Amino acid sequence: MSGIVIVGAGQAGFQLCASLRQAGFTGALTIVGEEPALPYSRPPLSKAYLAGEAARDALALRPVAFYAEHDVTALTSERVTSIDRAERLVRLQSGGIIAYDHLVLATGARNRPLLVPGANLPGVLQLRTIADADALMAEMGRARSVAIVGAGFIGLEFAAVCAAMGISVTVLEGAGRVLSRSVSAPMAAAIEVAHVSAGVIFVYDAVVSAVTGAARADGVATSDGRRFPADLVLVGIGVLPNGELATDAGLAVSSGIDVDAFLATSDPSISAIGDCVNVPSPFADGARVRIESVQNAVDGARCLAARLTGKPAPYAAVPWFWSDQGPLKLQIAGLGTPHNLAVVRGEPASGAFSTFCYRGGRLVGVESLNRAADHMIARRLLQSGASLAPEQAADPAFNLKALAL
Ligand code: FAD
């Protein structure tokens, strides 16, 4: 019995180990990760860890002892370079070979590179790993100004940490507002206001054409001829799924590794979970989605562990996400973008409100800013499919909690 082999020692891979053992799986279990660290939590990298408020040890998802106690062989600094589906084995860059009965791809995603002149200069950084965060922190210690390319979650979280440290921050965004692919216009507006009041400068419709500087970056240029000086440049323009292993092995891969509703790839002996998968979702009317969140990594792993231990069920957990940006606690339930109606509940000017997003007359997502109770209710509403009319959502006197019970 060769057991289960997991490629990728991140959030999803770790959770699968834990859930398999919890579900009573007694076979051999091996997790292979290319990073030097055992599985750790990435969210603090752009929040408490970056701000110097969380120690490195606190990032570990479990202490080292967990792996021995649960009879998990955890290999670090080992990259899987190919899959031999006929022989059911994976090859490691170090020359090793590991046989599997079932293979799980939990390879995550990597940062999308900025493809402009100067993007490889020292002083241009991205953020995905502990190593990236450590490099950024070293640079932040001496930077007086930063230019951030991309007003997505990573860019905005980084902006909040820098602004709180007194570093001057300019965010250059190609779209016309922050978080254009992730939240509704009213929510984006409120988030922008909060960052601006902390001193952050936004430049929209900005097409970054170059990173300037000779020996190291000293700013960013845009295609309309403007230049934004900066001691440090952070690129936060999204991620690319790590699907190459799957592609090379002849598995179906589109925008991520294609899996069915049970998280199986086009080879029944290989499954995939986490940021790397492209999965049909009941929350997107059955369309395939690739979700980058802790919830998706954790719930996908739990769903797969259940199938591999004899309790198959389709993956149908409500998607949810959070982002902390200084004093802003944003929580999102469901897949609310795109939507054709966004209804505000509460008062945006107060800094605490929710936006209820409708598509085709149906509630599909709820964004809550500093309103955790709304978020918890929204998750229950979306899971149960209870109907909530837009007028009810907007009415502060309407008892949402009662509907969600
Ligand atoms: P990962 O955690 O990326 O793990 C995949 C691992 O596989 C990596 O270590 C990779 O190096 C390894 N790997 C890839 N290919 C190979 C190979 N061939 N051989 C060996 N190893 C390989 N989500 C939220 O919900 N809320 C947040 O606030 C939030 N904040 C975030 C902040 C930051 C800075 C980042 C980077 C992410 C954040 N996320 C957040 C997203 C969340 O961390 C990811 O969705 C989650 O980590 C995905 O887990 P995963 O296991 O699929 O991938």
mmCIF file with all atom_site columns, C-alpha atoms in Angstrom, residues 46 50 127 146-162 169-173 179 195 200 202 234-238 323 325:
data_model
loop_
_atom_site.group_PDB
_atom_site.id
_atom_site.type_symbol
_atom_site.label_atom_id
_atom_site.label_alt_id
_atom_site.label_comp_id
_atom_site.label_asym_id
_atom_site.label_entity_id
_atom_site.label_seq_id
_atom_site.pdbx_PDB_ins_code
_atom_site.Cartn_x
_atom_site.Cartn_y
_atom_site.Cartn_z
_atom_site.occupancy
_atom_site.B_iso_or_equiv
_atom_site.pdbx_formal_charge
_atom_site.auth_seq_id
_atom_site.auth_comp_id
_atom_site.auth_asym_id
_atom_site.auth_atom_id
_atom_site.pdbx_PDB_model_num
ATOM 1  C CA . SER A 1 46  ? 0.217   40.838 4.895   1.00 0.00 ? 46  SER A CA 1
ATOM 2  C CA . LEU A 1 50  ? 4.255   42.245 8.389   1.00 0.00 ? 50  LEU A CA 1
ATOM 3  C CA . LEU A 1 127 ? 4.210   38.780 -1.262  1.00 0.00 ? 127 LEU A CA 1
ATOM 4  C CA . VAL A 1 146 ? 6.245   52.867 -1.434  1.00 0.00 ? 146 VAL A CA 1
ATOM 5  C CA . ALA A 1 147 ? 4.476   52.438 -4.748  1.00 0.00 ? 147 ALA A CA 1
ATOM 6  C CA . ILE A 1 148 ? 1.997   49.576 -4.818  1.00 0.00 ? 148 ILE A CA 1
ATOM 7  C CA . VAL A 1 149 ? 0.983   48.168 -8.185  1.00 0.00 ? 149 VAL A CA 1
ATOM 8  C CA . GLY A 1 150 ? -2.548  46.789 -7.844  1.00 0.00 ? 150 GLY A CA 1
ATOM 9  C CA . ALA A 1 151 ? -5.425  47.759 -5.525  1.00 0.00 ? 151 ALA A CA 1
ATOM 10 C CA . GLY A 1 152 ? -6.390  44.176 -4.723  1.00 0.00 ? 152 GLY A CA 1
ATOM 11 C CA . PHE A 1 153 ? -6.465  42.591 -1.272  1.00 0.00 ? 153 PHE A CA 1
ATOM 12 C CA . ILE A 1 154 ? -2.691  42.177 -0.929  1.00 0.00 ? 154 ILE A CA 1
ATOM 13 C CA . GLY A 1 155 ? -2.000  45.699 -2.165  1.00 0.00 ? 155 GLY A CA 1
ATOM 14 C CA . LEU A 1 156 ? -4.546  47.259 0.189   1.00 0.00 ? 156 LEU A CA 1
ATOM 15 C CA . GLU A 1 157 ? -3.466  45.230 3.218   1.00 0.00 ? 157 GLU A CA 1
ATOM 16 C CA . PHE A 1 158 ? 0.134   46.202 2.533   1.00 0.00 ? 158 PHE A CA 1
ATOM 17 C CA . ALA A 1 159 ? -0.921  49.839 2.080   1.00 0.00 ? 159 ALA A CA 1
ATOM 18 C CA . ALA A 1 160 ? -2.623  49.823 5.497   1.00 0.00 ? 160 ALA A CA 1
ATOM 19 C CA . VAL A 1 161 ? 0.440   48.410 7.266   1.00 0.00 ? 161 VAL A CA 1
ATOM 20 C CA . CYS A 1 162 ? 2.793   50.893 5.552   1.00 0.00 ? 162 CYS A CA 1
ATOM 21 C CA . VAL A 1 169 ? 1.924   55.140 0.024   1.00 0.00 ? 169 VAL A CA 1
ATOM 22 C CA . THR A 1 170 ? 0.826   55.502 -3.599  1.00 0.00 ? 170 THR A CA 1
ATOM 23 C CA . VAL A 1 171 ? -1.368  52.752 -5.066  1.00 0.00 ? 171 VAL A CA 1
ATOM 24 C CA . LEU A 1 172 ? -1.477  52.458 -8.865  1.00 0.00 ? 172 LEU A CA 1
ATOM 25 C CA . GLU A 1 173 ? -4.491  50.579 -10.156 1.00 0.00 ? 173 GLU A CA 1
ATOM 26 C CA . LEU A 1 179 ? -11.092 45.734 -5.565  1.00 0.00 ? 179 LEU A CA 1
ATOM 27 C CA . HIS A 1 195 ? -7.389  54.414 3.114   1.00 0.00 ? 195 HIS A CA 1
ATOM 28 C CA . VAL A 1 200 ? -2.894  56.651 0.991   1.00 0.00 ? 200 VAL A CA 1
ATOM 29 C CA . PHE A 1 202 ? -4.756  56.232 -5.284  1.00 0.00 ? 202 PHE A CA 1
ATOM 30 C CA . LEU A 1 234 ? 5.235   46.124 -4.196  1.00 0.00 ? 234 LEU A CA 1
ATOM 31 C CA . VAL A 1 235 ? 3.592   44.257 -7.045  1.00 0.00 ? 235 VAL A CA 1
ATOM 32 C CA . GLY A 1 236 ? 0.183   42.827 -6.114  1.00 0.00 ? 236 GLY A CA 1
ATOM 33 C CA . ILE A 1 237 ? -1.509  42.024 -9.413  1.00 0.00 ? 237 ILE A CA 1
ATOM 34 C CA . GLY A 1 238 ? -3.045  38.670 -8.627  1.00 0.00 ? 238 GLY A CA 1
ATOM 35 C CA . SER A 1 323 ? -9.444  40.912 4.630   1.00 0.00 ? 323 SER A CA 1
ATOM 36 C CA . GLN A 1 325 ? -6.920  46.531 6.290   1.00 0.00 ? 325 GLN A CA 1
#
